[in-house]
Amino acid sequence: MTHSIAVIPGDGIGTEVMPEGLRCVRRAAELFGIGLSFEEFDFASAAYWSKHGQMLPDNWFDTLKDFDALYFGAVGWPETVPDHVSLWGSLLQFRRGFDQYVSLRPVRLLPGVPAPLAGRVPGDIDFVVVRENTEGEYSDIGGRIFEGTDREAVVQQTVMTRTGVDRIVRYAYELAERRGKHLTSATKSNGISYSMPYWDERVAALGAAHPDVRVDKFHIDILSAHFVLHPDWFDVVVASNLFGDILSDLGPACTGTIGVAPSGNINPGGAHPSLFEPVHGSAPDIAGQGIANPVGQIWAGAMMLDHLGHADAAAAIVDAFERVLARGEVRTPDLGGTATCTELGREIAAAI
Amino acid sequence: MTHSIAVIPGDGIGTEVMPEGLRCVRRAAELFGIGLSFEEFDFASAAYWSKHGQMLPDNWFDTLKDFDALYFGAVGWPETVPDHVSLWGSLLQFRRGFDQYVSLRPVRLLPGVPAPLAGRVPGDIDFVVVRENTEGEYSDIGGRIFEGTDREAVVQQTVMTRTGVDRIVRYAYELAERRGKHLTSATKSNGISYSMPYWDERVAALGAAHPDVRVDKFHIDILSAHFVLHPDWFDVVVASNLFGDILSDLGPACTGTIGVAPSGNINPGGAHPSLFEPVHGSAPDIAGQGIANPVGQIWAGAMMLDHLGHADAAAAIVDAFERVLARGEVRTPDLGGTATCTELGREIAAAI
Ligand SMILES: CC(C)[C@H](C(=O)O)[C@@H](O)C(=O)O
Ligand SMILES: CC(C)[C@H](C(=O)O)[C@@H](O)C(=O)O
């Protein structure tokens, strides 16, 4: 049995870290006898947009829907196309179109990564952000009135549905059952009057089915503060689309660099392919220099293999980059070294 | 000339830190020959709500409007009244009713406060968050449909107006002119399609009048990460209501504790009174133990004196708590000590 994988490198450092991700995924597949086939696509990039005036071909859904997984780099090149156009035209389409409603983002302090938080050591920080990935604050409903005048105003709608909230909260409870039986919910129900009180209500209601999971909730402002001051408090953190976005960059920053953080955009039923990508973006500021950290892309590759049923191969990749990082001989600049993206990728592949 | 000040302690640790704030403000006023009169109010508290079924008397606006400033503790006691009810019924009314459209939140790493970020020393972190304080994501427009069914959904409107965005952005540019000529704008225009692109547009447009201010913008996710990894990058950070709320808790956390952070809710024209409060909330988890850190309330008192035209008295208070913190003999538990709120408040008052 061969798993078919669509490879979409995208923009900027996406195109630099992807080869290293593929290198490691291929190596692990070889060692564990996993059949993989890859097909690469040039859409979801500014270059594609420049040529076609859109980010994706019209038939993107049919083109991708039968793959077993999508392996994604990063998209966004504001010099060429505004971010909201490129993102709504590609990545956010995939997440919605393929109903990848769970964004799974592990946060772990790794050996060998300089910790920005004083006195924290590997083991202290080990949690997962479970982010709602299809609705909420990321909505394309809204508009502008009185354009160009002093009365100009924009409105932007947040939409949360019972279906959307319940399934992500349920997923988080179930994950908490399998981990430390502790769930933290991110809210802002003291300031935002409809959406967040509703979120709280559903978190409380669904808790009835999980009496052994300890639940707490924090408003997003103080929760962000606790990520810095008490990162050891967390096990599974469930959050709306926007709050999950923030927490899953902030969490990895507390572990030293967002360059190592992976993200699974999961369609749990398997009706559509899931998508695996690093948390970082296309990083125009360092693109083209070959100095991007490939670990986020490589770790995302491990999550992909895990999702495809190969937990052992996934674990081997994770073990390999942990050992390489712990040794600390080959480090990209964000880790305090001078190695290139390719050098670190090769080192990890060799260590699998 | 006597300045009249309305004192509103509120709930929880608000009632514990307020006496210490008043102690220091009174002491400074005495030393600098400033006439102050105080009147205390019991509304904006859960106790008031229990008695009256509302957070404020009907005539709150007229009751408070002629004061020169409002000195506020903290409000919120979810055991008695849901947070969105207590906050929308009090603090958020003040901010809107008195058009306190600037929330000014200094973030500084102080001597003697244990820094959670490895290797950072006082001087490394010194910036101001300028938060829009009346509109944006904090809106009470929205509702629920199909209640109690599987089709249930909530919508929540964000509203940004030209007036609202321009005045806060302009304020931030002007503040940047007086500080390091560097402005950072918090956005999320890659994910949120109407409100945040509009925000970016206005930041860019108003920049024309301030060619010597260097402007950069970051999406809120990576900006949160940079607060942890590069807090030395920032000088003036301008943000929408929600993003400013998050950043002004996260920033102080990066300086060791949100217990020291103050907040000015300013009506720049002076048509209505401005309100000064600590950034922290009522903290039900530690309320009643007398261990709250009073520095946020005291620093807010200094900002109030500054706003009333007494920069020297304000500076004397700041200087006093900096010296006391640097000495480190009297520290509340959040600073690693065992002193009570009152002990630290007395020590600071004596040092003025
Ligand atoms: C209590 C709450 C509504 C408030 C806010 O979100 O504005 C607080 O967090 C603050 O920052 O002043
Ligand atoms: C690029 C952007 C739209 C995206 C998001 O906000 O979801 C990214 O930040 C992420 O976290 O995957």
XYZ file of C-alpha atoms and ligand atoms in Angstrom:
728
model
C 0.000 0.000 0.000
C 1.334 3.373 -1.039
C 0.298 6.692 0.513
C -0.004 9.520 -1.957
C 1.201 12.886 -0.746
C 0.659 16.266 -2.356
C 3.658 18.527 -1.804
C 2.981 22.276 -1.791
C 6.102 24.273 -0.878
C 4.505 27.721 -1.296
C 6.525 30.895 -0.754
C 9.694 32.161 0.866
C 11.292 29.806 3.355
C 8.503 27.330 2.623
C 10.490 26.372 -0.477
C 13.677 26.094 1.587
C 12.456 23.916 4.436
C 10.318 21.616 2.258
C 13.266 19.722 0.712
C 14.570 19.001 4.208
C 11.176 17.818 5.375
C 10.955 15.540 2.362
C 14.470 14.285 2.930
C 13.580 13.133 6.432
C 10.165 11.740 5.547
C 11.685 9.750 2.662
C 14.471 8.433 4.823
C 12.085 7.266 7.533
C 9.784 5.695 4.933
C 12.721 3.792 3.469
C 13.860 2.498 6.841
C 10.362 1.486 7.927
C 9.304 0.101 4.565
C 6.521 2.590 4.001
C 5.372 3.192 0.449
C 5.034 6.884 -0.343
C 4.415 8.682 -3.609
C 4.822 12.419 -3.961
C 3.421 14.938 -6.385
C 4.522 18.555 -6.192
C 2.349 21.585 -6.949
C 3.387 25.161 -7.635
C 0.115 26.801 -6.639
C -0.520 28.514 -3.292
C 2.392 30.816 -4.031
C 2.949 34.410 -5.068
C 4.614 33.203 -8.265
C 1.458 31.310 -9.209
C -0.605 34.374 -8.375
C 1.541 36.602 -10.589
C 0.978 34.251 -13.513
C -2.689 33.415 -12.967
C -4.192 36.227 -10.919
C -5.389 33.706 -8.368
C -3.692 31.592 -5.749
C -5.175 28.241 -6.764
C -6.464 26.675 -9.960
C -10.243 26.469 -10.183
C -10.142 22.706 -9.807
C -7.906 22.674 -6.722
C -10.416 20.693 -4.716
C -10.637 17.840 -7.207
C -6.902 17.973 -7.816
C -6.099 17.417 -4.160
C -9.050 15.574 -2.681
C -7.825 12.025 -3.311
C -4.394 12.447 -1.810
C -3.813 10.758 1.514
C -2.164 13.872 2.924
C -1.032 17.366 1.979
C 2.484 18.399 2.938
C 2.601 22.167 2.991
C 5.414 24.704 3.371
C 4.320 28.292 3.917
C 2.467 30.885 1.907
C 2.562 34.689 1.855
C 4.637 37.254 -0.023
C 3.182 40.673 0.778
C 5.401 42.466 -1.726
C 3.511 40.725 -4.512
C 0.106 39.940 -3.074
C -1.546 41.203 0.132
C -1.521 38.607 2.907
C -5.272 38.404 3.278
C -5.582 37.685 -0.439
C -2.896 35.014 -0.521
C -4.016 33.304 2.667
C -7.747 33.394 2.002
C -6.932 32.248 -1.498
C -4.982 29.175 -0.460
C -4.255 27.836 3.019
C -7.544 28.980 4.525
C -9.354 27.395 1.532
C -7.702 24.063 2.226
C -8.571 24.177 5.923
C -12.205 24.921 5.178
C -12.666 23.027 1.947
C -11.246 19.844 3.423
C -12.905 20.523 6.774
C -9.624 20.246 8.646
C -11.288 21.444 11.767
C -8.591 20.437 14.229
C -5.334 22.316 14.265
C -3.012 20.318 16.481
C 0.068 22.142 17.677
C 2.435 20.474 20.100
C 4.590 22.788 22.220
C 7.671 21.247 23.774
C 10.893 22.581 25.171
C 13.505 20.546 23.297
C 17.000 19.694 24.453
C 19.628 21.927 22.879
C 17.277 24.771 22.061
C 18.253 27.863 24.069
C 15.292 28.485 26.396
C 14.238 32.134 26.598
C 12.535 31.494 29.940
C 14.940 31.577 32.846
C 15.407 28.262 34.615
C 13.167 26.138 32.391
C 14.499 22.769 31.257
C 13.174 20.169 28.805
C 10.267 18.403 30.447
C 8.965 21.632 32.008
C 7.074 22.628 28.886
C 5.077 19.936 27.133
C 1.565 20.710 26.019
C -0.639 20.706 22.956
C -2.690 23.558 21.589
C -5.924 22.313 20.024
C -7.124 25.111 17.785
C -10.476 25.401 16.064
C -9.511 25.707 12.440
C -12.521 26.568 10.293
C -14.759 29.245 11.794
C -14.820 31.796 14.621
C -12.897 35.021 14.219
C -11.525 34.010 10.811
C -14.525 34.928 8.780
C -14.861 36.537 5.406
C -18.178 38.103 6.356
C -18.050 41.832 6.781
C -17.658 45.017 4.825
C -17.095 48.716 4.711
C -19.493 51.625 4.662
C -19.045 55.339 3.832
C -15.752 54.529 2.149
C -13.231 57.331 2.018
C -15.202 59.664 4.282
C -15.000 60.570 7.933
C -17.940 58.298 8.609
C -16.087 55.294 7.188
C -16.555 52.120 9.226
C -15.825 48.433 8.808
C -17.614 45.536 10.383
C -16.276 42.045 10.718
C -18.355 39.113 11.800
C -17.244 36.292 14.065
C -19.350 33.167 13.641
C -19.359 30.203 16.006
C -21.666 27.265 15.487
C -22.725 24.490 17.820
C -21.259 21.998 15.353
C -17.989 23.867 15.079
C -17.459 24.516 18.770
C -18.635 21.142 20.020
C -16.473 19.041 17.753
C -13.243 20.851 18.616
C -13.999 20.922 22.326
C -14.903 17.234 22.260
C -11.674 16.445 20.430
C -9.744 18.350 23.097
C -11.456 16.519 25.948
C -10.673 13.188 24.317
C -7.049 14.173 23.844
C -6.904 15.272 27.483
C -8.242 11.834 28.504
C -5.281 10.249 26.712
C -2.774 12.735 28.162
C -2.715 14.346 31.615
C -6.496 14.671 32.075
C -6.196 18.432 32.255
C -7.864 20.811 29.852
C -7.411 24.581 29.723
C -9.869 26.659 27.744
C -8.922 30.053 26.311
C -11.711 32.603 26.517
C -12.407 36.320 26.666
C -15.955 36.206 27.881
C -15.467 39.241 30.098
C -14.949 41.532 27.110
C -16.537 39.846 24.120
C -20.213 39.417 24.761
C -21.649 36.736 22.488
C -19.059 34.437 20.987
C -16.886 33.826 24.007
C -19.636 33.301 26.605
C -21.038 30.742 24.153
C -17.646 29.063 23.933
C -17.501 28.865 27.751
C -20.993 27.418 27.863
C -20.116 24.581 25.467
C -16.836 23.802 27.243
C -18.801 23.474 30.484
C -21.613 21.445 28.907
C -19.330 18.941 27.195
C -17.326 18.483 30.364
C -20.162 16.409 31.810
C -19.055 13.468 29.662
C -15.483 13.764 30.996
C -15.787 14.003 34.777
C -12.193 12.894 35.252
C -10.757 15.730 33.167
C -9.870 18.768 35.237
C -10.939 21.881 33.350
C -9.893 25.436 33.860
C -10.425 28.514 31.783
C -8.492 31.745 31.495
C -9.153 34.928 29.604
C -6.725 35.174 26.701
C -4.880 38.167 28.178
C -3.918 36.495 31.439
C -3.519 33.133 29.688
C -0.824 34.675 27.488
C 0.855 35.910 30.646
C 0.666 32.429 32.189
C 2.314 30.905 29.109
C 5.389 32.952 30.011
C 5.193 32.717 33.793
C 3.784 29.193 34.246
C 4.208 27.152 31.047
C 4.317 24.049 33.235
C 0.623 24.532 34.103
C -0.630 23.285 30.739
C -1.407 19.937 29.186
C -4.121 20.394 26.549
C -5.176 23.945 25.680
C -8.314 24.359 23.591
C -8.900 27.634 21.810
C -10.895 29.367 19.125
C -9.336 30.004 15.733
C -7.764 33.371 16.598
C -6.790 32.573 20.170
C -5.339 29.252 19.039
C -3.339 31.082 16.404
C -1.838 33.397 19.008
C -1.171 30.713 21.610
C 0.476 28.399 19.115
C 3.059 31.027 18.206
C 3.482 32.232 21.760
C 3.929 28.707 23.142
C 6.764 27.807 20.766
C 8.390 31.194 21.413
C 8.483 30.216 25.090
C 10.400 27.113 23.997
C 12.997 29.186 22.174
C 11.943 29.468 18.544
C 8.856 29.026 16.462
C 11.147 27.496 13.843
C 10.723 24.066 15.412
C 6.938 24.051 15.806
C 4.722 21.810 13.643
C 1.051 21.950 12.908
C -1.397 19.288 11.846
C -4.587 20.479 10.177
C -6.664 17.407 10.724
C -9.897 16.136 9.276
C -10.542 13.524 11.958
C -13.098 11.507 10.045
C -10.701 11.072 7.158
C -13.311 12.110 4.607
C -10.792 14.605 3.240
C -7.014 14.781 3.338
C -5.318 16.414 6.314
C -2.576 19.002 5.900
C 0.754 19.206 7.700
C 2.865 22.343 7.849
C 5.271 24.201 10.095
C 3.736 26.859 12.369
C 6.059 29.520 11.009
C 5.190 31.462 7.894
C 7.107 32.279 4.738
C 9.363 34.735 6.621
C 10.196 37.216 3.839
C 12.781 38.793 6.159
C 15.083 35.759 6.051
C 13.926 34.076 2.843
C 16.568 33.385 0.214
C 19.429 33.131 2.682
C 19.154 29.405 3.283
C 19.195 29.897 7.051
C 15.644 28.857 7.947
C 15.245 26.225 10.633
C 13.833 23.088 8.957
C 12.752 21.357 12.190
C 9.166 22.661 12.069
C 8.754 21.232 8.574
C 10.457 17.965 9.560
C 8.341 17.582 12.707
C 5.237 18.280 10.601
C 6.396 15.412 8.359
C 6.568 13.161 11.411
C 3.017 14.159 12.363
C 1.960 13.271 8.827
C 3.463 9.796 9.050
C 1.816 9.333 12.432
C -1.511 10.371 10.958
C -1.035 7.842 8.138
C -0.663 5.099 10.728
C 3.115 4.948 11.088
C 3.709 5.923 14.688
C 7.079 4.173 14.729
C 8.476 6.073 11.752
C 7.136 9.315 13.225
C 8.806 8.599 16.544
C 12.087 7.846 14.778
C 12.070 11.263 13.122
C 11.271 13.046 16.374
C 13.956 11.078 18.151
C 16.449 11.993 15.409
C 15.925 15.758 15.569
C 15.904 15.671 19.352
C 19.299 13.963 19.358
C 20.731 16.312 16.761
C 19.461 19.370 18.632
C 20.737 18.018 21.945
C 24.211 17.455 20.441
C 24.100 21.058 19.280
C 26.844 20.738 16.678
C 24.668 21.715 13.745
C 22.428 24.657 14.538
C 20.687 27.259 12.393
C 21.040 30.940 13.399
C 17.745 31.017 15.331
C 19.268 28.331 17.572
C 22.436 30.326 18.008
C 24.489 28.518 15.342
C 25.666 29.175 11.805
C 24.476 26.057 9.962
C 22.322 26.291 6.866
C 18.874 24.851 6.523
C 20.243 22.067 4.336
C 23.048 21.190 6.731
C 20.629 20.775 9.617
C 18.195 18.823 7.433
C 20.930 16.422 6.292
C 22.177 15.916 9.813
C 18.708 14.994 11.019
C 18.025 12.681 8.080
C 21.300 10.892 8.753
C 20.360 10.472 12.420
C 17.063 8.705 11.741
C -6.844 74.373 43.389
C -8.061 70.965 44.488
C -8.428 67.965 42.195
C -11.446 65.835 42.944
C -10.937 62.115 42.624
C -13.586 59.409 42.575
C -12.310 56.247 44.243
C -13.851 52.971 43.085
C -12.152 49.960 44.674
C -14.416 47.312 43.092
C -13.948 43.614 43.845
C -11.405 41.160 45.175
C -7.867 42.425 45.385
C -9.106 45.748 44.017
C -10.210 46.517 47.575
C -6.826 45.420 48.935
C -4.515 47.371 46.634
C -6.611 50.548 46.612
C -5.687 51.638 50.169
C -2.018 51.302 49.264
C -2.480 53.286 46.087
C -4.251 55.996 48.066
C -1.567 55.948 50.726
C 1.115 56.732 48.148
C -0.917 59.266 46.196
C -1.780 61.125 49.437
C 1.801 61.088 50.590
C 3.071 62.494 47.290
C 0.335 65.130 47.270
C 1.309 66.198 50.770
C 4.994 66.480 49.899
C 4.360 68.366 46.674
C 1.595 70.577 48.035
C -1.107 69.220 45.762
C -4.717 69.629 46.831
C -6.701 66.414 46.414
C -10.184 65.486 47.548
C -11.450 61.928 47.462
C -14.912 60.446 47.357
C -15.339 56.679 47.526
C -18.042 54.676 45.743
C -19.188 51.133 46.378
C -20.644 50.476 42.925
C -18.869 48.531 40.169
C -18.668 45.577 42.523
C -20.350 42.220 42.971
C -21.631 43.349 46.374
C -23.425 46.277 44.760
C -24.826 43.942 42.123
C -26.149 41.549 44.754
C -28.009 44.395 46.408
C -29.235 46.265 43.339
C -29.292 43.779 40.473
C -27.087 46.099 38.458
C -23.460 47.086 38.608
C -23.961 50.847 38.585
C -26.653 53.268 39.720
C -28.734 54.714 36.885
C -27.169 58.121 37.369
C -23.543 56.921 37.338
C -22.635 59.225 34.478
C -23.795 62.376 36.258
C -22.377 61.153 39.545
C -18.891 60.806 38.117
C -18.668 63.229 35.236
C -17.398 66.238 37.159
C -14.559 64.496 38.898
C -11.084 65.330 37.679
C -10.100 61.672 37.635
C -11.372 58.216 38.509
C -9.131 55.949 40.543
C -10.241 52.394 39.980
C -9.283 49.074 41.573
C -10.569 45.978 39.786
C -13.960 44.483 39.075
C -15.170 40.918 38.560
C -16.407 38.177 40.857
C -17.633 35.324 38.672
C -19.019 33.351 41.594
C -21.647 36.050 42.043
C -22.050 37.635 38.644
C -20.772 36.464 35.230
C -17.746 38.409 34.044
C -19.334 39.745 30.899
C -22.203 41.131 32.967
C -19.999 42.767 35.579
C -17.532 44.194 33.095
C -20.033 45.419 30.539
C -22.004 46.811 33.436
C -19.164 48.876 34.875
C -15.599 49.314 33.612
C -16.506 49.063 29.934
C -19.299 51.608 30.535
C -16.816 54.054 31.981
C -14.384 53.627 29.100
C -17.114 54.229 26.550
C -19.283 56.676 28.383
C -16.351 58.933 29.178
C -14.796 58.274 25.772
C -11.505 57.165 27.311
C -10.293 56.077 23.958
C -6.625 55.722 24.812
C -5.498 52.927 27.057
C -1.906 53.669 27.927
C 0.062 50.777 29.349
C 3.760 51.160 30.066
C 5.797 47.956 30.159
C 9.135 48.141 31.934
C 11.476 45.621 33.438
C 12.013 46.993 36.924
C 15.028 46.478 39.136
C 14.438 43.819 41.776
C 11.642 42.061 39.940
C 12.738 38.536 39.020
C 12.819 38.508 35.209
C 11.271 35.413 33.643
C 13.237 35.992 30.438
C 16.744 34.666 30.608
C 19.459 37.291 30.499
C 17.236 40.377 30.402
C 18.106 43.266 32.679
C 16.331 46.541 33.511
C 16.668 48.848 30.522
C 16.199 45.988 28.045
C 12.424 46.200 28.227
C 10.861 49.640 28.122
C 7.910 50.232 25.855
C 4.333 51.454 25.923
C 1.270 49.686 24.638
C -1.262 52.143 23.212
C -4.547 50.308 23.107
C -7.750 51.406 21.408
C -10.207 51.409 24.248
C -13.760 51.948 23.007
C -14.594 49.914 19.890
C -13.219 47.083 17.761
C -13.574 43.520 18.972
C -15.221 44.602 22.233
C -18.681 45.036 20.905
C -22.040 44.197 22.352
C -23.531 43.664 18.916
C -24.340 40.085 18.136
C -26.702 37.308 19.045
C -27.674 33.696 18.944
C -29.895 31.760 16.586
C -31.538 28.295 16.813
C -30.888 28.259 20.542
C -30.580 24.864 22.144
C -30.563 22.968 18.857
C -27.860 21.431 16.724
C -28.120 24.385 14.377
C -27.318 26.817 17.168
C -24.931 29.602 16.142
C -23.684 32.868 17.582
C -22.448 35.885 15.734
C -20.352 38.662 17.164
C -19.632 41.869 15.393
C -16.358 43.758 15.418
C -16.779 47.430 14.519
C -13.963 49.793 13.622
C -14.624 53.359 12.595
C -12.426 55.897 10.835
C -12.817 58.159 13.866
C -11.939 55.414 16.306
C -8.957 54.022 14.442
C -7.481 57.335 13.344
C -7.487 58.975 16.737
C -5.699 56.114 18.482
C -3.187 55.657 15.685
C -2.517 59.390 15.622
C -2.021 59.393 19.396
C 0.471 56.554 19.035
C 2.419 58.335 16.300
C 2.613 61.458 18.442
C 3.801 59.448 21.414
C 6.403 57.772 19.205
C 7.624 61.229 18.130
C 8.257 62.049 21.791
C 9.903 58.691 22.510
C 12.160 56.601 20.258
C 10.437 57.428 16.937
C 9.541 53.792 16.436
C 5.996 52.513 16.145
C 4.910 48.885 15.946
C 1.404 48.067 14.811
C -0.337 44.852 15.836
C -2.439 43.345 13.086
C -3.888 40.076 11.824
C -4.725 41.124 8.326
C -3.697 37.766 6.902
C -6.534 35.955 8.675
C -9.178 38.540 9.464
C -10.450 40.012 6.238
C -12.123 43.348 6.890
C -11.234 44.913 10.215
C -7.507 44.288 10.253
C -6.725 45.233 6.641
C -8.566 48.471 7.402
C -6.426 48.978 10.493
C -3.264 48.478 8.394
C -4.538 50.938 5.820
C -5.073 53.687 8.387
C -1.701 53.074 10.067
C -0.056 53.449 6.667
C -2.111 56.524 5.709
C -1.462 58.407 8.948
C 2.226 57.640 8.741
C 2.568 60.239 5.986
C 2.387 62.977 8.609
C 5.200 61.341 10.599
C 7.955 60.569 8.103
C 10.559 60.371 10.853
C 8.754 57.625 12.751
C 9.873 54.158 11.719
C 6.813 51.914 11.476
C 6.622 48.179 11.406
C 3.702 45.839 11.684
C 3.449 42.268 12.851
C 0.582 39.832 12.890
C -0.527 39.315 16.484
C 0.640 35.685 16.583
C 4.261 36.387 15.700
C 4.160 39.677 17.605
C 3.321 37.747 20.783
C 6.296 35.523 20.039
C 8.548 38.568 19.573
C 7.443 39.965 22.940
C 9.102 36.916 24.499
C 12.071 36.576 22.164
C 12.836 40.235 21.376
C 11.180 42.535 23.930
C 13.962 45.019 23.251
C 12.575 45.611 19.753
C 9.668 47.741 20.943
C 9.110 51.370 21.792
C 5.459 52.258 21.117
C 3.082 49.439 20.207
C -0.334 50.403 18.876
C -3.104 47.851 18.913
C -6.823 47.330 18.618
C -8.903 46.807 21.730
C -8.480 43.021 21.906
C -4.894 42.854 20.711
C -3.961 45.660 23.079
C -5.603 43.764 25.898
C -3.500 40.681 25.180
C -0.234 42.528 24.631
C -0.606 44.581 27.780
C -0.827 41.451 29.915
C 1.822 39.594 27.957
C 4.270 42.503 28.090
C 4.163 42.838 31.880
C 4.423 39.045 32.223
C 7.697 39.308 30.308
C 8.826 41.761 32.979
C 8.075 39.301 35.759
C 4.570 39.987 37.025
C 1.460 41.732 35.880
C 1.091 42.873 39.486
C 3.213 45.937 38.797
C 1.556 47.106 35.571
C -0.586 50.260 35.457
C -3.131 51.439 32.964
C -4.381 54.889 32.109
C -7.750 55.084 30.373
C -7.412 58.518 28.920
C -9.835 60.983 27.420
C -7.214 63.168 25.766
C -9.426 66.178 25.203
C -10.295 66.294 28.883
C -14.014 66.596 28.142
C -14.583 63.692 30.520
C -12.593 62.301 33.426
C -9.875 59.750 32.731
C -9.617 56.524 34.716
C -6.515 54.964 36.251
C -6.315 51.333 37.308
C -3.880 48.458 37.579
C -3.737 46.096 34.581
C -4.452 43.099 36.783
C -7.992 42.085 37.600
C -9.753 41.238 40.858
C -7.866 37.904 41.106
C -10.436 35.808 42.986
C -7.774 33.103 43.416
C -5.677 35.205 45.803
C -8.274 37.694 47.057
C -8.770 37.927 50.805
C -5.244 36.843 51.678
C -3.703 40.300 51.715
C -0.868 39.185 49.459
C -1.656 41.140 46.290
C 1.096 43.285 44.829
C 0.058 46.943 45.215
C 2.600 48.354 42.748
C 0.213 48.301 39.764
C -2.305 50.360 41.738
C 0.403 52.691 43.030
C 1.918 53.210 39.575
C -1.593 53.903 38.249
C -1.844 56.572 40.953
C 1.377 58.107 39.669
C -0.023 58.155 36.133
C -3.095 59.905 37.527
C -1.013 62.636 39.169
C 0.953 63.030 35.951
C -2.285 63.372 34.007
C -3.450 66.040 36.480
C -0.322 68.047 35.699
C 1.961 66.914 38.494
C 4.815 65.219 36.692
C 7.165 65.767 39.620
C 4.921 64.039 42.155
C 4.343 61.210 39.701
C 8.068 60.773 39.175
C 8.621 60.726 42.925
C 6.210 57.826 43.335
C 7.799 55.871 40.491
C 11.221 56.555 41.901
C 10.063 55.350 45.321
C 8.713 51.996 44.192
C 11.724 51.446 41.975
C 14.038 51.946 44.922
C 11.967 49.727 47.205
C 11.814 46.979 44.591
C 15.532 47.264 43.877
C 16.320 46.938 47.595
C 14.202 43.812 47.597
C 13.685 43.664 51.350
C 9.910 43.928 51.202
C 8.419 41.781 48.470
C 4.988 40.273 47.933
C 4.788 36.572 47.003
C 4.562 37.220 43.238
C 7.995 38.867 43.571
C 9.361 35.917 45.493
C 8.889 37.383 48.979
C 6.497 36.984 51.897
C 5.421 40.574 52.552
C 1.776 41.577 52.628
C 0.184 44.075 50.335
C 0.052 46.605 53.181
C 3.676 46.116 54.138
C 4.847 46.803 50.598
C 2.483 49.766 50.256
C 3.762 51.319 53.508
C 7.364 50.796 52.508
C 6.812 52.574 49.212
C 4.878 55.446 50.780
C 7.694 55.945 53.260
C 10.230 56.042 50.442
C 8.535 58.855 48.530
C -11.649 42.956 32.708
C -11.556 43.112 31.230
C -12.875 43.379 30.559
C -10.505 44.145 30.860
C -10.372 44.236 29.382
O -10.339 43.202 28.679
O -10.277 45.353 28.867
C -9.130 43.894 31.449
O -8.592 42.684 31.006
C -8.209 45.015 31.078
O -7.229 44.770 30.369
O -8.471 46.150 31.490
C -0.872 32.642 7.765
C -2.041 32.725 8.678
C -3.350 32.989 7.991
C -2.125 31.485 9.549
C -3.268 31.610 10.534
O -3.450 32.660 11.129
O -3.964 30.620 10.706
C -0.851 31.180 10.338
O -0.543 32.205 11.215
C -1.038 29.896 11.096
O -1.020 29.914 12.327
O -1.221 28.858 10.471
